PDB file of C-alpha atoms in Angstrom:
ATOM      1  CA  UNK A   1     148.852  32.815 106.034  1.00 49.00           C
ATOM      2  CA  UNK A   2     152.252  32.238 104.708  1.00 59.00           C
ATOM      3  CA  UNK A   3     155.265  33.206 107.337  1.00 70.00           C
ATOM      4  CA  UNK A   4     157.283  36.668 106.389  1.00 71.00           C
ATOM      5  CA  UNK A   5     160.796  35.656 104.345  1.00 80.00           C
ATOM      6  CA  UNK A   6     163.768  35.985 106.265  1.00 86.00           C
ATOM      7  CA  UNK A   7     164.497  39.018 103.871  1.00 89.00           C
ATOM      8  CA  UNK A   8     161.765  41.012 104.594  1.00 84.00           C
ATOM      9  CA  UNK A   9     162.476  41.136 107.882  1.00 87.00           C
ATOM     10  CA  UNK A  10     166.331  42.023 108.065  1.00 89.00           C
ATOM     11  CA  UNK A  11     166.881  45.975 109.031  1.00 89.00           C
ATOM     12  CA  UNK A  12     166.792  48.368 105.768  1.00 88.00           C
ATOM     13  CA  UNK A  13     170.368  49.213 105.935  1.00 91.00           C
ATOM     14  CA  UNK A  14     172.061  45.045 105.726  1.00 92.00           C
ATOM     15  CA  UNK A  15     168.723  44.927 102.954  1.00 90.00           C
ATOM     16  CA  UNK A  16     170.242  47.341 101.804  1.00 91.00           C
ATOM     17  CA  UNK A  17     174.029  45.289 101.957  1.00 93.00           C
ATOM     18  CA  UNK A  18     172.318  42.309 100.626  1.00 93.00           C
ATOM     19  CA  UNK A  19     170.761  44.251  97.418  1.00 91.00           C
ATOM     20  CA  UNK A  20     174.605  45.009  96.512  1.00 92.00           C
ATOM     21  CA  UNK A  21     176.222  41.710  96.993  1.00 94.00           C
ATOM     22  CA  UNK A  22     173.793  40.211  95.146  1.00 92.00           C
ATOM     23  CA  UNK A  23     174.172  42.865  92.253  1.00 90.00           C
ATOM     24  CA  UNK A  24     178.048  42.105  92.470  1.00 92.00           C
ATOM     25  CA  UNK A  25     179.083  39.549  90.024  1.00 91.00           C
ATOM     26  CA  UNK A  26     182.344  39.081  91.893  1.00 95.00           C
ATOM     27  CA  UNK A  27     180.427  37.590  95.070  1.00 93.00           C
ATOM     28  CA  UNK A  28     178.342  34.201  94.746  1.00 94.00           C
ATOM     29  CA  UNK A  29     174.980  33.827  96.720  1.00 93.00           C
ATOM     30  CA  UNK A  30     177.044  31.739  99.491  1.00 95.00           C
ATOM     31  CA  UNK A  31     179.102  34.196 100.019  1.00 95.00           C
ATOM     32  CA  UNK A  32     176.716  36.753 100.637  1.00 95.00           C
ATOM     33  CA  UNK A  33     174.822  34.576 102.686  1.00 95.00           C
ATOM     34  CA  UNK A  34     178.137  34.502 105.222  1.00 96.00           C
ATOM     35  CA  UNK A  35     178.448  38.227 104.386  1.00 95.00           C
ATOM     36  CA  UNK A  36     174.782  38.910 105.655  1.00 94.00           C
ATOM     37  CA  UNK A  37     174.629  36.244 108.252  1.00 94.00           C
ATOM     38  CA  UNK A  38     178.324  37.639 109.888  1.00 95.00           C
ATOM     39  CA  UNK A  39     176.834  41.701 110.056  1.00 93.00           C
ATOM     40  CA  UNK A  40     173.407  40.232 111.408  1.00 93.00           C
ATOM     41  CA  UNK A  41     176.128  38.718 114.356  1.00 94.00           C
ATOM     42  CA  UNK A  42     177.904  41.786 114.485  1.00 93.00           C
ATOM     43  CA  UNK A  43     175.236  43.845 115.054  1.00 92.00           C
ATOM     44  CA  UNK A  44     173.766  41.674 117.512  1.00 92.00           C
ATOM     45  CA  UNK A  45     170.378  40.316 115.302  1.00 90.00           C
ATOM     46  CA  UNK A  46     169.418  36.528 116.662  1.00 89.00           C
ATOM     47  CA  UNK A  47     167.948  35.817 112.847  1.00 89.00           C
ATOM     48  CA  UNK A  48     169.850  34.338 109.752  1.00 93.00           C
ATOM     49  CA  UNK A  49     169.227  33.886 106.111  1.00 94.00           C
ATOM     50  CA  UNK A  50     169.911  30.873 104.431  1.00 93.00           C
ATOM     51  CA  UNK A  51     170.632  29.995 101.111  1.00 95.00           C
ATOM     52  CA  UNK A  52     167.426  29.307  99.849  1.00 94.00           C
ATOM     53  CA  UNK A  53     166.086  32.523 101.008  1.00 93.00           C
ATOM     54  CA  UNK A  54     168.779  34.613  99.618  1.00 93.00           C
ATOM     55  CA  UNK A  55     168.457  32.733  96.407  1.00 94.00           C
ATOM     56  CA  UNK A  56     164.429  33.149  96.587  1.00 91.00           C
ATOM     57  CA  UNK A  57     164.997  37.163  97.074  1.00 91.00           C
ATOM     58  CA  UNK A  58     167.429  36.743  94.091  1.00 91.00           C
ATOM     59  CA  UNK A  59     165.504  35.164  91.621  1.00 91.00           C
ATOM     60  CA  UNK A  60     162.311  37.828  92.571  1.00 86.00           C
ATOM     61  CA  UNK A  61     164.758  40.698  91.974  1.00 86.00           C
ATOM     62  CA  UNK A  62     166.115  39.390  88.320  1.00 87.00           C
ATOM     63  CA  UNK A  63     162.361  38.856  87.933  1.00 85.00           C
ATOM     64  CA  UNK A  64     161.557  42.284  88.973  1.00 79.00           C
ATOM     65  CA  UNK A  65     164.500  43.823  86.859  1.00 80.00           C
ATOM     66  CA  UNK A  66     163.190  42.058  84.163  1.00 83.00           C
ATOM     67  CA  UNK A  67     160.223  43.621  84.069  1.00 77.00           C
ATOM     68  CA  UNK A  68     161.663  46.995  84.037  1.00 73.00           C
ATOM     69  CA  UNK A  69     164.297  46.775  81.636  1.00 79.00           C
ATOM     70  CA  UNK A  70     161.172  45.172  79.523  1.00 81.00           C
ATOM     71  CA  UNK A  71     159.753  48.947  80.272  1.00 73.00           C
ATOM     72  CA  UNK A  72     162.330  50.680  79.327  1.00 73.00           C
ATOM     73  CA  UNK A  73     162.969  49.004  75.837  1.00 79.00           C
ATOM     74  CA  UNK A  74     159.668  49.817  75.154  1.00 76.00           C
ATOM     75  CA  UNK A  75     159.314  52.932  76.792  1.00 69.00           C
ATOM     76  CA  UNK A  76     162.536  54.105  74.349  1.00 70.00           C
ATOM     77  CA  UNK A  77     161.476  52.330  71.084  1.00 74.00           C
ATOM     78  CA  UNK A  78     158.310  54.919  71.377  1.00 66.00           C
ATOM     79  CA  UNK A  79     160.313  57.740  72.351  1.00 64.00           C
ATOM     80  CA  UNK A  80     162.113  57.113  69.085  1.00 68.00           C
ATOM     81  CA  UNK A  81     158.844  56.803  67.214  1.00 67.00           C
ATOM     82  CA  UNK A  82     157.766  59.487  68.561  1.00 59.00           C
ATOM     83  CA  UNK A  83     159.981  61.844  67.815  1.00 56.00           C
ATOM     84  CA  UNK A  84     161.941  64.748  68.755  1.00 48.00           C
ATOM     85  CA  UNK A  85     159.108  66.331  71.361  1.00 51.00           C
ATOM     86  CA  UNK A  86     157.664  62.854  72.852  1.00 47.00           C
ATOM     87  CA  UNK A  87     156.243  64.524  76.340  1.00 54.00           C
ATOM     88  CA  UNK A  88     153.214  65.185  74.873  1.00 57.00           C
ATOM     89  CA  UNK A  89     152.463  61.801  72.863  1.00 61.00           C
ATOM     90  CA  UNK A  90     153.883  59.756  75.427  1.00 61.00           C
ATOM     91  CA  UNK A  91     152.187  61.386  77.877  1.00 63.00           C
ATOM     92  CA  UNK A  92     149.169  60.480  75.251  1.00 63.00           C
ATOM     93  CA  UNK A  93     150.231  56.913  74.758  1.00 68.00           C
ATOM     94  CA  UNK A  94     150.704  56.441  78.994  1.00 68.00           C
ATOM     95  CA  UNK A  95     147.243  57.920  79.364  1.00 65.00           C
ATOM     96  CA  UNK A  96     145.691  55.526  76.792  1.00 66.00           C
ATOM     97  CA  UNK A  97     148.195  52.558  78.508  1.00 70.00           C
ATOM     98  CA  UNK A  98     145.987  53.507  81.761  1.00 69.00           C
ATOM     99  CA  UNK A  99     142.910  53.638  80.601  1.00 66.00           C
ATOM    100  CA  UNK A 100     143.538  50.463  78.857  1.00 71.00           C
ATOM    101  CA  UNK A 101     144.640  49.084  82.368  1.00 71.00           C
ATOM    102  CA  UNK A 102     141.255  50.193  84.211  1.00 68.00           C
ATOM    103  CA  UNK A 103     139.346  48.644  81.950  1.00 69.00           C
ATOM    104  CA  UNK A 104     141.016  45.264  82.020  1.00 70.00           C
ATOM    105  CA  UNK A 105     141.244  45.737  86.030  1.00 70.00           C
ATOM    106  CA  UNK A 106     137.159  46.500  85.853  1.00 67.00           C
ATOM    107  CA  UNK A 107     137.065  42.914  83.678  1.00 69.00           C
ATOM    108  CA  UNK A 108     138.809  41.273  85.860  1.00 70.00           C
ATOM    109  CA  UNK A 109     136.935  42.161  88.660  1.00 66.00           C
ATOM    110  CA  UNK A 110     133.690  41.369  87.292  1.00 66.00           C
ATOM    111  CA  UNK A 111     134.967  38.011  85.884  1.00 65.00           C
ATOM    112  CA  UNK A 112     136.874  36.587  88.833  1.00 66.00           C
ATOM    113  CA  UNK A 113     136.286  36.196  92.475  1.00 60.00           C
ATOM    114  CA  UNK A 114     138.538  38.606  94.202  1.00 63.00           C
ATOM    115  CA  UNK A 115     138.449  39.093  98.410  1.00 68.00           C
ATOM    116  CA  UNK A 116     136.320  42.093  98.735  1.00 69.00           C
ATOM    117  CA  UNK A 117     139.731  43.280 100.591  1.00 74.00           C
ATOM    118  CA  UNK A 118     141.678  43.201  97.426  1.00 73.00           C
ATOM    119  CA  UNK A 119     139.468  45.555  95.115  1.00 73.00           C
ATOM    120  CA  UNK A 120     140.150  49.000  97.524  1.00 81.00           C
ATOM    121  CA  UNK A 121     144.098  48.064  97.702  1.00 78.00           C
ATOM    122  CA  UNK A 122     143.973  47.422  93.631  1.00 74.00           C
ATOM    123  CA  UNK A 123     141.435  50.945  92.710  1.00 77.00           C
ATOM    124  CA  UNK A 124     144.000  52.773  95.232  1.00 82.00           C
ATOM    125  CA  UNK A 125     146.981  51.594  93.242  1.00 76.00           C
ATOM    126  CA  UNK A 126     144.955  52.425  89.872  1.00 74.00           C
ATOM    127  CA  UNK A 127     144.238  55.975  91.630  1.00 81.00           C
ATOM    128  CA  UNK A 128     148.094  56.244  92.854  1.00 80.00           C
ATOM    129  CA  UNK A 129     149.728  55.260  89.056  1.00 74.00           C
ATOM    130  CA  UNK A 130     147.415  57.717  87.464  1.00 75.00           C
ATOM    131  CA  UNK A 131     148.005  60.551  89.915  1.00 82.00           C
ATOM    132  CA  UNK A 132     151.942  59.729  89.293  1.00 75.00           C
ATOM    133  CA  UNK A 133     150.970  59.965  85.623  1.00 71.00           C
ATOM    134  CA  UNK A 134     150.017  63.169  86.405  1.00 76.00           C
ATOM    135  CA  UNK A 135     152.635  64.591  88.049  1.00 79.00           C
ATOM    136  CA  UNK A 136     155.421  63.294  85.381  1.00 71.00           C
ATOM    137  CA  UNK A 137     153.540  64.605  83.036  1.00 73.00           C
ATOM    138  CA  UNK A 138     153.464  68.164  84.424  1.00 79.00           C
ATOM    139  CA  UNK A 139     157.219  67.779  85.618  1.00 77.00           C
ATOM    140  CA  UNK A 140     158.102  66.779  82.134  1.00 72.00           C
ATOM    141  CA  UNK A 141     156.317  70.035  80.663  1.00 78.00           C
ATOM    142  CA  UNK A 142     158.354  71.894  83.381  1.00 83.00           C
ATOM    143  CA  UNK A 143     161.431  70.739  82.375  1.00 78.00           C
ATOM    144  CA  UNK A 144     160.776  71.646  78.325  1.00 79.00           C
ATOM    145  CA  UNK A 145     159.575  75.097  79.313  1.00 86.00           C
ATOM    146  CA  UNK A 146     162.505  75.567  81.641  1.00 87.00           C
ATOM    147  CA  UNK A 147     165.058  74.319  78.613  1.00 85.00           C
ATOM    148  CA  UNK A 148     163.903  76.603  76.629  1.00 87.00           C
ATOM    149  CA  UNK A 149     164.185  79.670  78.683  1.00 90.00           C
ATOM    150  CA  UNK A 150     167.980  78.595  78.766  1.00 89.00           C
ATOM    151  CA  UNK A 151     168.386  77.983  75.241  1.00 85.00           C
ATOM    152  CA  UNK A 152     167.040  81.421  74.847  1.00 85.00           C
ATOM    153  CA  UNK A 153     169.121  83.031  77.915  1.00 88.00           C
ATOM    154  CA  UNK A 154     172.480  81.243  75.864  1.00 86.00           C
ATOM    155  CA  UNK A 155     171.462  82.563  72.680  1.00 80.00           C
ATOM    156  CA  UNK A 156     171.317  86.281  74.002  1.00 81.00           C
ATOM    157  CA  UNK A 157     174.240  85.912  75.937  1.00 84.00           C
ATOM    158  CA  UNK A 158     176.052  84.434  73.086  1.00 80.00           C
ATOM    159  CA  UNK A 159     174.383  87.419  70.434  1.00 76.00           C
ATOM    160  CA  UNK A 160     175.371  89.957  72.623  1.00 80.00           C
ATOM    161  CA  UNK A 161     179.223  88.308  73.160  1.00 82.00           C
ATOM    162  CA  UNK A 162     179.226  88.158  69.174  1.00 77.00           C
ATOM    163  CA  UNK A 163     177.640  91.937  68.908  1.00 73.00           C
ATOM    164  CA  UNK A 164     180.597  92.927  71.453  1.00 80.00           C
ATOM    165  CA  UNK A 165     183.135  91.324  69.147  1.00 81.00           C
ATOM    166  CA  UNK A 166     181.647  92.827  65.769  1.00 76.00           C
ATOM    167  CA  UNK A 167     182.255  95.970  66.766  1.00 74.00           C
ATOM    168  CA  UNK A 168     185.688  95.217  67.813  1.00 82.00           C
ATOM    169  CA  UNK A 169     186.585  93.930  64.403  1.00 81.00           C
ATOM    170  CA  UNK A 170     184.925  97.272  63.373  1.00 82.00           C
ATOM    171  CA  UNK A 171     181.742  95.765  61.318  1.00 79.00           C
ATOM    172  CA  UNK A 172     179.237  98.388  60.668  1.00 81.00           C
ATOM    173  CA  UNK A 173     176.427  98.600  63.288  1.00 78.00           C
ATOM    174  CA  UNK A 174     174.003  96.941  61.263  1.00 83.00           C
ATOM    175  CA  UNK A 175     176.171  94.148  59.708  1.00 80.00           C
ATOM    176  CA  UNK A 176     176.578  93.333  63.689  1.00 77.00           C
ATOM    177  CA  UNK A 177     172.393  93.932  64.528  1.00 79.00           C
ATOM    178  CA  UNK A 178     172.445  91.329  61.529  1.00 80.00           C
ATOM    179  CA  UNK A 179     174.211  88.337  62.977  1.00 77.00           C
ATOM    180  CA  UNK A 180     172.687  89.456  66.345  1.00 75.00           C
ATOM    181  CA  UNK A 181     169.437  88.683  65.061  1.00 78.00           C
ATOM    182  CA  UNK A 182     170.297  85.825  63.139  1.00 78.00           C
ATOM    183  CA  UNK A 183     171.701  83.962  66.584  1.00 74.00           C
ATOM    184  CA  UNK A 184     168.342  85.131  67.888  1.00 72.00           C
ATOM    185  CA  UNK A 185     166.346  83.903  65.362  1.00 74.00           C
ATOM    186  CA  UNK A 186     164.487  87.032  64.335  1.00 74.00           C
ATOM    187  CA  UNK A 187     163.759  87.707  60.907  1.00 63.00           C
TER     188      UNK A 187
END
């Protein structure tokens, strides 16, 4: 079995340290390598991280970020296709995107020799993005129904401010009832 990387073994929070130097253009890999390696001395850790391992770590983050700005280019040229209310057909296309990924997980499985350890850590991860699926999906319709009982709490605030005024500039009840409504939306 291959031995853990030097990264993966440093506490969370100089992880943590390393994940922003290396996100800073300002600072080169060698000097967060002296960065890391001097607070791993300060704090009294006997390991070190050499170049190669920083620039390992590196490279997998790019690759990683990659990926996800990948996601979310494609994620937003469907939202734009998609229109003004997307939760609903992206929550459509993400369910589809799923099932499409089961099935070519169940291919795989049957076509290649995997570990019999593998195939409960991959159907658990299956099981985990669909329940996440879920959960967005139902936050998402949350956050629409909760938008528009504040559009609707704004436009009766701002029908009754306008009613207030009306009558102030002495419109006629009903001239004032009209643009009341009309802020409302009622016919």
């Amino acid at each position: 079995m291959p031995r853990a990387s030097t990264i993966d073994t440093l506490p969370e929070d100089i992880k943590n340290q390393l994940q922003t130097l290396l996100r800073n253009p300002r600072v080169n890999q060698l000097q967060t390598v002296k960065k890391i390696n001097a607070l791993l001395a300060k704090e009294g850790h006997d390991e070190r991280v050499s170049k190669s391992a920083v620039n390992r770590y590196s490279l997998k983050m790019e690759k990683v970020g990659e990926k996800l700005r990948q996601s979310r280019e494609v994620a937003n040229m469907w939202i734009a296709k998609l229109g003004s209310q997307p939760q609903g057909q992206m929550g459509n296309l993400v369910n589809e995107m799923l099932r499409t990924l089961a099935f070519d997980l169940t291919m795989n499985i049957q076509q290649q020799d995997f570990d019999a350890k593998e195939i409960p850590a991959l159907v658990k991860m299956l099981k985990e993005l669909s329940t996440s699926t879920h959960r967005l999906e139902q936050a998402a319709s949350e956050n629409v129904k909760r938008e528009k009982e504040i559009r609707k709490q704004m436009a009766e605030e701002a029908a009754e401010a306008i009613d207030q005024s009306a009558k102030q500039a002495g419109l006629t009840k009903k001239a004032a009832q009209d643009i009341k409504n009309k802020i409302l939306g009622i016919a």
